[in-house]
mmCIF file of C-alpha atoms and ligand atoms in Angstrom:
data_model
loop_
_atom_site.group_PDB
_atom_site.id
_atom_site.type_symbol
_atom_site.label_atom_id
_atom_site.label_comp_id
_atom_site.label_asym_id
_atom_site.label_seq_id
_atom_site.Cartn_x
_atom_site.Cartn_y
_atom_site.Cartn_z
ATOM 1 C CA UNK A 1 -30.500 93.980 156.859
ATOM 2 C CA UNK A 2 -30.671 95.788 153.357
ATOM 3 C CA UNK A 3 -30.657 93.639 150.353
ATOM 4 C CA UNK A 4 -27.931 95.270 149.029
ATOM 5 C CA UNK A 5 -24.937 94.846 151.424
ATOM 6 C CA UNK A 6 -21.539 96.364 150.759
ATOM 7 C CA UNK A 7 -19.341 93.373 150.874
ATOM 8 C CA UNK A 8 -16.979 93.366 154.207
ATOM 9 C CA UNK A 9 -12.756 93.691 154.182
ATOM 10 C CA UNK A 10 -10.670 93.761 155.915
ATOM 11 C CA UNK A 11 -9.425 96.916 154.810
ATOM 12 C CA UNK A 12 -11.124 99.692 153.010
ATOM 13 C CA UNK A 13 -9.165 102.466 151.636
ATOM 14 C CA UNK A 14 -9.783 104.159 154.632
ATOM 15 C CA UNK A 15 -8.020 102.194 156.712
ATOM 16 C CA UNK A 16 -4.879 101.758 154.538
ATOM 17 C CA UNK A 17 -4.441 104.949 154.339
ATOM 18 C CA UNK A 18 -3.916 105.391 158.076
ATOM 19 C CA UNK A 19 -1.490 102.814 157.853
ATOM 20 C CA UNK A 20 0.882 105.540 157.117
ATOM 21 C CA UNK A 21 3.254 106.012 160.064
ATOM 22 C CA UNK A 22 1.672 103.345 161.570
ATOM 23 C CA UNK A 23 2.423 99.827 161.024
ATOM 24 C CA UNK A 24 3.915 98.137 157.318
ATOM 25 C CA UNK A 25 1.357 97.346 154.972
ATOM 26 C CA UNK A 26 1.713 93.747 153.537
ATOM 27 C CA UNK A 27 1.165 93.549 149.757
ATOM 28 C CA UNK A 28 1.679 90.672 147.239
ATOM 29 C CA UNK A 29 0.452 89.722 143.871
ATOM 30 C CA UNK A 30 -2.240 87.230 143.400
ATOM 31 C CA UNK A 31 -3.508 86.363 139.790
ATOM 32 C CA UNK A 32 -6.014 83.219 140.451
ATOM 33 C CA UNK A 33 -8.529 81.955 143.321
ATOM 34 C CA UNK A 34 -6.287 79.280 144.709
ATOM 35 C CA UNK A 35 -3.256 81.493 145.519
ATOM 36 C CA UNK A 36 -5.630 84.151 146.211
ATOM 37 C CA UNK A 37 -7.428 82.216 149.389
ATOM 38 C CA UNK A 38 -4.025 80.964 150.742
ATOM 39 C CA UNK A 39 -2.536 84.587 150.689
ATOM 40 C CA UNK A 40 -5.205 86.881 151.933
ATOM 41 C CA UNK A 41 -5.292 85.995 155.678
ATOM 42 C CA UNK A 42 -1.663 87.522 155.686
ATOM 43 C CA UNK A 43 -2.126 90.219 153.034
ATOM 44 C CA UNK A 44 -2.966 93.565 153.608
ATOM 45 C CA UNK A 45 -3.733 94.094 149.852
ATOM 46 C CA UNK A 46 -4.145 91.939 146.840
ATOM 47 C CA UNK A 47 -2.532 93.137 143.628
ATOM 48 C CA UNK A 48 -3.454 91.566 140.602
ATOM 49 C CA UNK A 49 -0.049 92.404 138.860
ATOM 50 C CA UNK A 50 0.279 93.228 135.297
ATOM 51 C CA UNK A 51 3.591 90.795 135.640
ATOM 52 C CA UNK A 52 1.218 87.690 135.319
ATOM 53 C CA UNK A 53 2.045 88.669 131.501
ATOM 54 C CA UNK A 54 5.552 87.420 132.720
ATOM 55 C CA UNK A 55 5.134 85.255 134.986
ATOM 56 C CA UNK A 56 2.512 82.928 133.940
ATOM 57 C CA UNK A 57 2.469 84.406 130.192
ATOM 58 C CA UNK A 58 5.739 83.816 129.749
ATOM 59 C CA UNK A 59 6.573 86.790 127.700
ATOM 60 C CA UNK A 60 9.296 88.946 128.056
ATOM 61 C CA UNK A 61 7.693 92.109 129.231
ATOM 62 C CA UNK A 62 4.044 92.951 130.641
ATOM 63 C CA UNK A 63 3.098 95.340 127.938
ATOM 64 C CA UNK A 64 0.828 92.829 126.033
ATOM 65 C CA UNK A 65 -1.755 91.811 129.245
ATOM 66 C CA UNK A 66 -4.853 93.229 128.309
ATOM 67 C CA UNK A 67 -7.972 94.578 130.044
ATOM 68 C CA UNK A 68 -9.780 91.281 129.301
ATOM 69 C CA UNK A 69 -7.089 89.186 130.422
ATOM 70 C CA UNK A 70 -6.925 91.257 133.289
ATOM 71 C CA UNK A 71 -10.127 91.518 134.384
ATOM 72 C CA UNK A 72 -10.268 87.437 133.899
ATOM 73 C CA UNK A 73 -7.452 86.867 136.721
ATOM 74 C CA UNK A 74 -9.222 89.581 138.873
ATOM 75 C CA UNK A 75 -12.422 87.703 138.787
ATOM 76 C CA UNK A 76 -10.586 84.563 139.869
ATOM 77 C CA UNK A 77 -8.837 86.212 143.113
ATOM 78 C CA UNK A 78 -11.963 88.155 144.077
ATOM 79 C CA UNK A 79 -13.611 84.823 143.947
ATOM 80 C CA UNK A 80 -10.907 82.902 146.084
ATOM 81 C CA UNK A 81 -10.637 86.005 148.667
ATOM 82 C CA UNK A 82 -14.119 87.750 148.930
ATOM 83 C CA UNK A 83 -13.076 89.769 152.061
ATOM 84 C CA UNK A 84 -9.481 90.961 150.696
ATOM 85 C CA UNK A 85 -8.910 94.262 149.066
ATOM 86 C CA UNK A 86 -7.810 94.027 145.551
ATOM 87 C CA UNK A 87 -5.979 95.837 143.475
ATOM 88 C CA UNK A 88 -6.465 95.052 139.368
ATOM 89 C CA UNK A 89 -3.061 96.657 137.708
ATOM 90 C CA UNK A 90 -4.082 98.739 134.719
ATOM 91 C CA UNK A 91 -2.103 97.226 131.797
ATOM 92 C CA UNK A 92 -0.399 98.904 129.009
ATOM 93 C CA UNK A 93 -2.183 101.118 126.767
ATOM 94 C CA UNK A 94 -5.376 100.993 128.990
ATOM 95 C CA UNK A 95 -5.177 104.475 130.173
ATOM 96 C CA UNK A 96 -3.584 106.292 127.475
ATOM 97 C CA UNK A 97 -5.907 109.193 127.670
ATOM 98 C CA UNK A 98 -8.308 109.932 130.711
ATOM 99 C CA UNK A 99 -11.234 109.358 128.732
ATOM 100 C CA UNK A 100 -9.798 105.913 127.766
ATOM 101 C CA UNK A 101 -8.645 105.343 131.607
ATOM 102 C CA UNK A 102 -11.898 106.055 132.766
ATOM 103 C CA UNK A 103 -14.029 103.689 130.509
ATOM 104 C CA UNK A 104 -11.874 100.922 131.656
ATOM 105 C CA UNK A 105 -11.597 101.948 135.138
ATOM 106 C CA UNK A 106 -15.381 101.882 135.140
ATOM 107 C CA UNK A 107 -15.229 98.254 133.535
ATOM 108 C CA UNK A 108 -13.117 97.524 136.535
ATOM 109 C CA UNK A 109 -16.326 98.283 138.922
ATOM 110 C CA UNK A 110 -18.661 97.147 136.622
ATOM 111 C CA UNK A 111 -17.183 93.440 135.799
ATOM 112 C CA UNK A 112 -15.286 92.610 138.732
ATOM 113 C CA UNK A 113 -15.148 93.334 142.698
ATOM 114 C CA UNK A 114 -11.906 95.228 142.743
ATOM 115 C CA UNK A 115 -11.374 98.175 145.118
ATOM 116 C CA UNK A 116 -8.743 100.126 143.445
ATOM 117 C CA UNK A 117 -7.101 100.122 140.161
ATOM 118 C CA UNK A 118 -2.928 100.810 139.529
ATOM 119 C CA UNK A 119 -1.874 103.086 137.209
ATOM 120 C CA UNK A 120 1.672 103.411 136.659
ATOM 121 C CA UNK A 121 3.504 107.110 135.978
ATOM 122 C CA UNK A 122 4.113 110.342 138.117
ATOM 123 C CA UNK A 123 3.549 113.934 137.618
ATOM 124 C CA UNK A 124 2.909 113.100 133.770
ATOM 125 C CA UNK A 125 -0.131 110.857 134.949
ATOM 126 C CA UNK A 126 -2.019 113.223 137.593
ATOM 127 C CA UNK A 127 -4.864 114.577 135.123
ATOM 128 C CA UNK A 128 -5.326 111.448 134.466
ATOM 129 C CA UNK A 129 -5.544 110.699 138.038
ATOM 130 C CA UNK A 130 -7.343 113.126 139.317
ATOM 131 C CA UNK A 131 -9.974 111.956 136.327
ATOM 132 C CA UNK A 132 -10.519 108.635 138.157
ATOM 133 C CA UNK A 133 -10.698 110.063 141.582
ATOM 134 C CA UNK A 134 -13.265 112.469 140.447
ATOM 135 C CA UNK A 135 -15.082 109.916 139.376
ATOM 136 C CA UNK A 136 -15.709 107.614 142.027
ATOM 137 C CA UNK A 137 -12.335 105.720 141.121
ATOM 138 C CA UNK A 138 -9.813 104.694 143.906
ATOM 139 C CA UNK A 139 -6.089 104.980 142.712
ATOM 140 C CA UNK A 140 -2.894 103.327 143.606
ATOM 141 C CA UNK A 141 -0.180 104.975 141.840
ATOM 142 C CA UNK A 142 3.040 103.812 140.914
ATOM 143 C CA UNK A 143 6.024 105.606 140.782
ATOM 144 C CA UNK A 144 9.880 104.845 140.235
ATOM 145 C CA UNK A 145 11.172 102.087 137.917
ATOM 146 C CA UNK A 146 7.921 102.198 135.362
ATOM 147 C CA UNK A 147 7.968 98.391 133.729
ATOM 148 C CA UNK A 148 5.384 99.553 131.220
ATOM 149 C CA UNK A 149 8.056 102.016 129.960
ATOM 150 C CA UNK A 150 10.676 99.133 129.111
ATOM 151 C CA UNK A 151 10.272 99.289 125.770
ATOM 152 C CA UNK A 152 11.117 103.160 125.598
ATOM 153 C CA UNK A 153 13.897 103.329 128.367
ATOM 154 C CA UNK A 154 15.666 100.152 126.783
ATOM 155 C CA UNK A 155 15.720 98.187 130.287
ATOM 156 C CA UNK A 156 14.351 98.305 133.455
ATOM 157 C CA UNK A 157 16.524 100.957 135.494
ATOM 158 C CA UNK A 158 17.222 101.864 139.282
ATOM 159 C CA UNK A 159 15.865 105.222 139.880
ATOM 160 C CA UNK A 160 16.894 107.854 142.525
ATOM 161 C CA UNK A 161 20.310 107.826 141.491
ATOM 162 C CA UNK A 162 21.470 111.108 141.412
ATOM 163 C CA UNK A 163 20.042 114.860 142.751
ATOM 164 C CA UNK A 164 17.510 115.449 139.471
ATOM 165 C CA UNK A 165 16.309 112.014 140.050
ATOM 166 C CA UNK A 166 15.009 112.584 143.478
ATOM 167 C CA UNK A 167 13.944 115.690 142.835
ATOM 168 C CA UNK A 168 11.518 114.286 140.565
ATOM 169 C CA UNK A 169 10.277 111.204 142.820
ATOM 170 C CA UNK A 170 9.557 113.771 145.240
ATOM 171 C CA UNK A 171 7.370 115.744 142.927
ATOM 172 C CA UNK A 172 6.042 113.244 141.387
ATOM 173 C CA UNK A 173 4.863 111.378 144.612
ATOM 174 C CA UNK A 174 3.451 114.970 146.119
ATOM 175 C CA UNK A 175 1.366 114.962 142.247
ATOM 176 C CA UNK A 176 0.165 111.951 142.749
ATOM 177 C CA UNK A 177 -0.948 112.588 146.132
ATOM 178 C CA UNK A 178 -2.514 115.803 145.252
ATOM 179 C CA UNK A 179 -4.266 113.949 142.857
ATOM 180 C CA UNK A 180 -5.782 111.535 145.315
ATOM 181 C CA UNK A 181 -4.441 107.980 144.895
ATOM 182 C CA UNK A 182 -4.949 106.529 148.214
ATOM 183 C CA UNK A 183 -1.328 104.848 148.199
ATOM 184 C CA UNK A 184 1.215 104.327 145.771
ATOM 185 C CA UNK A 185 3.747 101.668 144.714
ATOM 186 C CA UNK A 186 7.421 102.991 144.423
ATOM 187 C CA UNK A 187 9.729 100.936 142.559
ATOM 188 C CA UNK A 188 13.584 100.130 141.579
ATOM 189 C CA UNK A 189 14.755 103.081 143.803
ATOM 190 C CA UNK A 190 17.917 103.815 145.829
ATOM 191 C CA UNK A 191 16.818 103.348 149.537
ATOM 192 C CA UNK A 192 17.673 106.157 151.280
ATOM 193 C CA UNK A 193 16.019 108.358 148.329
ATOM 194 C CA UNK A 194 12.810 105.940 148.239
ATOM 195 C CA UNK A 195 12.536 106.600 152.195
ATOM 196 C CA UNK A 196 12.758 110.519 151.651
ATOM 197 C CA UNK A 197 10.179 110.498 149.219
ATOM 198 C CA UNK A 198 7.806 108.254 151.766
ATOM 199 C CA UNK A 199 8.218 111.075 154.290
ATOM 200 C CA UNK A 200 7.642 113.641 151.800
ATOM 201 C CA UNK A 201 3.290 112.873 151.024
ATOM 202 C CA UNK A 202 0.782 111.361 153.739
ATOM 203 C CA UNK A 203 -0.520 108.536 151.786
ATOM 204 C CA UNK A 204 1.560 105.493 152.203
ATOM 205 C CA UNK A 205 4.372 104.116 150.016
ATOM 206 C CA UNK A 206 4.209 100.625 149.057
ATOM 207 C CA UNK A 207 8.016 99.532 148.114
ATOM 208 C CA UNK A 208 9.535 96.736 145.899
ATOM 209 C CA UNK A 209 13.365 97.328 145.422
ATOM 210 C CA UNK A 210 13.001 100.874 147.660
ATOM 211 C CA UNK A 211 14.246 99.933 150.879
ATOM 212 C CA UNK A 212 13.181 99.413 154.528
ATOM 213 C CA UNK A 213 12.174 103.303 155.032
ATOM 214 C CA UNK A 214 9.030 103.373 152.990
ATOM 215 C CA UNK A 215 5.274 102.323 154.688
ATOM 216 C CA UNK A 216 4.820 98.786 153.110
ATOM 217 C CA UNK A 217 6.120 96.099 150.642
ATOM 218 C CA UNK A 218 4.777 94.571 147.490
ATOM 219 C CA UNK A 219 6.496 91.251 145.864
ATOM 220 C CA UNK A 220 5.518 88.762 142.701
ATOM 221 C CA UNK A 221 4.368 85.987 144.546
ATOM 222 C CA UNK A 222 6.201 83.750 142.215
ATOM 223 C CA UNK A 223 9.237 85.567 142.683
ATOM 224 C CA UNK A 224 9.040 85.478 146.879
ATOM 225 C CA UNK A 225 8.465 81.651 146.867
ATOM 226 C CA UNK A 226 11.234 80.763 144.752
ATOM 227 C CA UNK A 227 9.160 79.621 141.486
ATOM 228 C CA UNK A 228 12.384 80.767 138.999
ATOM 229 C CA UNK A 229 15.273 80.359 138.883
ATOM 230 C CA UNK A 230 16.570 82.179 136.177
ATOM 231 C CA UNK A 231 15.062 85.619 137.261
ATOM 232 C CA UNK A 232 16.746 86.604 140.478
ATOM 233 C CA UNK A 233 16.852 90.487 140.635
ATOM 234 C CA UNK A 234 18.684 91.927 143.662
ATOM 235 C CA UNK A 235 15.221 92.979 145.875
ATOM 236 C CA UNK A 236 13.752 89.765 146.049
ATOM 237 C CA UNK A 237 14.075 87.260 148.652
ATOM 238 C CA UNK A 238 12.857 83.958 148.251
ATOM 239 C CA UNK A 239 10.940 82.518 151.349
ATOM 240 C CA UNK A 240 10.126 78.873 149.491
ATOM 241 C CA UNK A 241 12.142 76.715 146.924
ATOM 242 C CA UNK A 242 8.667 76.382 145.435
ATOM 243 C CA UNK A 243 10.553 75.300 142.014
ATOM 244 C CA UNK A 244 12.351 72.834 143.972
ATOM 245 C CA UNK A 245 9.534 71.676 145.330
ATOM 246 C CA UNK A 246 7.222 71.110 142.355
ATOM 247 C CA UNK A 247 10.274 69.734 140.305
ATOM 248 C CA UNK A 248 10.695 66.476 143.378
ATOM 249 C CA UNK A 249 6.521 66.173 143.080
ATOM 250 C CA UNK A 250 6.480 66.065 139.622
ATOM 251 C CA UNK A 251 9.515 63.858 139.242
ATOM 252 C CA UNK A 252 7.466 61.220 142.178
ATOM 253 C CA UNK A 253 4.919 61.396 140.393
ATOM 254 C CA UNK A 254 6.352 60.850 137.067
ATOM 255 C CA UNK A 255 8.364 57.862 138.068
ATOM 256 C CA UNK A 256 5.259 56.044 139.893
ATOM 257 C CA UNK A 257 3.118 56.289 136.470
ATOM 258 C CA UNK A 258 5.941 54.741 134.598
ATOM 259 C CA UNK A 259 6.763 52.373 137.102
ATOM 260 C CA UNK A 260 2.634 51.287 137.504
ATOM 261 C CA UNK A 261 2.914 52.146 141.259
ATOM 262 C CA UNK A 262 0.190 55.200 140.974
ATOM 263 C CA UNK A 263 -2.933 54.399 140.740
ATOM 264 C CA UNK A 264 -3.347 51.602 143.803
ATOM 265 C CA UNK A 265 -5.560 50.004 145.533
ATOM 266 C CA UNK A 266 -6.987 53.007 148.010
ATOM 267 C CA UNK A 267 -6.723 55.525 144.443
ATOM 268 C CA UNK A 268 -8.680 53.047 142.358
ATOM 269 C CA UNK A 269 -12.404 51.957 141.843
HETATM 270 N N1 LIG B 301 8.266 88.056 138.148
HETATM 271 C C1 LIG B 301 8.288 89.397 138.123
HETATM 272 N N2 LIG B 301 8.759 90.066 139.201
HETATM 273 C C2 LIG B 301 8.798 91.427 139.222
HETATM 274 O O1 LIG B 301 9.221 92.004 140.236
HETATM 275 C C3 LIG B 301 8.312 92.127 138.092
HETATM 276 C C4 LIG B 301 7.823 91.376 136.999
HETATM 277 N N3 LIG B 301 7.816 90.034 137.041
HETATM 278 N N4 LIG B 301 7.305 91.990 135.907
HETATM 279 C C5 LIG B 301 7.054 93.400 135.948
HETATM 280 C C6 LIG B 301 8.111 94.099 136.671
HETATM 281 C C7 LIG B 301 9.468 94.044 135.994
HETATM 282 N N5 LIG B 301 10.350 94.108 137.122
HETATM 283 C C8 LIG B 301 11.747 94.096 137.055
HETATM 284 C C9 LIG B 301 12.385 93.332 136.103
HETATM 285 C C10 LIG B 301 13.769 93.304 136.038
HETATM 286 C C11 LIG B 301 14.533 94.043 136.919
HETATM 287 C C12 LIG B 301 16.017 94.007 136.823
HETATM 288 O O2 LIG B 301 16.560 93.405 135.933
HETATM 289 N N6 LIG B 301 16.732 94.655 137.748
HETATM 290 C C13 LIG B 301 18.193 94.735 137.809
HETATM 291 C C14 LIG B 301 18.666 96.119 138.198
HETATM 292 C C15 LIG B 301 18.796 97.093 137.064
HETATM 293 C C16 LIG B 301 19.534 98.364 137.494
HETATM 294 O O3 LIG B 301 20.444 98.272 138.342
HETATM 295 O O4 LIG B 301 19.236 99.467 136.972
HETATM 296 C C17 LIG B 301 18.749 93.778 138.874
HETATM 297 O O5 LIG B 301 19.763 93.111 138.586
HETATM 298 O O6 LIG B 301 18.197 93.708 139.991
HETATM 299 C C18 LIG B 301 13.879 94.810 137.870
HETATM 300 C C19 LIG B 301 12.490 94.826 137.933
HETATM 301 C C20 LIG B 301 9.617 94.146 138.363
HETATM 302 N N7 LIG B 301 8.353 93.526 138.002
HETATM 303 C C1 LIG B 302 5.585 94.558 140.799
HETATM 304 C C2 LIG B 302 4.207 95.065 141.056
HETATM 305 C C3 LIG B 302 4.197 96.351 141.809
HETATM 306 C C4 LIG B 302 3.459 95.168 139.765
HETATM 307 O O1 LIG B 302 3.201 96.230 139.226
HETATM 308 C C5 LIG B 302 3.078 93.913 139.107
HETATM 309 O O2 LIG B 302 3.130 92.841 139.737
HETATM 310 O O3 LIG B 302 2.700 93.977 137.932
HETATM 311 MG MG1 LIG B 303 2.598 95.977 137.196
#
């Protein structure tokens, strides 16, 4: 055996690729170790989600997660799942040109044992895209409801609504493809349109609010297993009341501190 041994996944790009017309590819976020471990043996794909900024940030948007920060929480869940493909979500800002996408990209290989990187955007980002690819870079792309562009679009808004719209999912998806991301994310998009747009490019589509027609699905972890309960968009479903959960554990324990029943004999010295 070589000294120098690619590590083994259970998917390679390769392989999700042909998952297209084939069966669903399972994607969720993971942002540390712990949740990492417990969710690759299901998981098709990692993503290490720019919506940690959110989620565990607790800001209102993702556009101030950093490479550094990043590259931190990708480090954690390539730690916790050494043989699952991840995905590190290129934040805001970090490929504003494709000179400044590909010196971070590269940090992404470099610092961390990511497979792919995300880069949100469609036709507007293929340059860019085909930049990465040329250089050794795999690409997920991302395509539909951009939450980068919040800021700009004042909100985060359904896409696909009307002919133009789809029109310009489709091209952007065949751009991207052309480009040669491996997959791509498409987001906030009217179902039926999200589904023509999957049959429209061979590289599978990875949905989140797009329907049932497209080649995969992608949720927030923290969203799936019922960790808020103020944010409760229409495509999520919640398979946990982890909330619920955490709030009873934390109240037990709580009340046994106070009330001198924790520690005890068998968790004392
Ligand atoms: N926890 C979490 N889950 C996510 O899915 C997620 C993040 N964070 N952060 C990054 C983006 C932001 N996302 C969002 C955020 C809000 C809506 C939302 O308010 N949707 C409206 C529909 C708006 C419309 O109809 O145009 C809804 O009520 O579902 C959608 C996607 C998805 N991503
Ligand atoms: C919602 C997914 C696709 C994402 O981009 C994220 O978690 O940041
Ligand atoms: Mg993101």
């Amino acid at each position: 055996m070589s000294i120098v041994s690619q590590k083994t996944t259970k998917h390679t790009i390769l392989s999700i690729k042909k998952k297209k017309n084939n069966a669903p590819i399972v994607m969720i976020t993971a942002y540390d170790a712990l949740f990492a471990s417990l969710f690759a043996p299901h998981a098709d794909i990692l993503l290490v989600g720019d919506s940690l900024q959110m989620s565990f940030g607790g800001q209102s948007d993702t556009l101030g997660a950093t490479m550094d920060i990043m590259l931190y929480h990708t480090k954690a869940v390539c730690q916790g799942a050494p043989g699952a493909l991840v995905v590190l979500d290129m934040p805001f800002g970090s490929y504003a040109t494709p000179e400044i996408g590909l010196a971070n990209a590269m940090r992404v290989y470099q610092e961390s044992a990511a497979t792919a990187v995300k880069i949100e955007g469609g036709k507007e980002r293929a340059a860019l895209i085909s930049h990465l690819t040329c250089n050794g870079i795999a690409v997920m792309g991302h395509i539909g409801l951009l939450p980068q562009n919040v800021r700009a679009e004042g909100g985060y808004k359904v896409k696909g609504k009307d002919a133009d719209q789809e029109a310009a999912l489709i091209q952007d998806a065949k751009a991207l493809e052309k480009a040669g991301v491996f997959c791509m994310v498409i987001e906030g998009v009217v179902s039926e349109v999200a589904t023509k747009v999957a049959q429209s490019v061979n590289v599978p589509l990875i949905g989140i609010g797009a329907g049932n027609g497209v080649d995969g699905q992608v949720l927030v972890w923290s969203d799936a297993f019922g960790f808020f309960n103020e944010f409760k968009p229409k495509f999520v479903k919640r398979y946990l009341e982890g909330a619920t959960l955490i709030e009873e554990a934390m109240a037990t324990y709580a009340k046994e501190v106070t009330a001198r029943q924790f520690p005890d004999a068998t968790t004392s010295y």
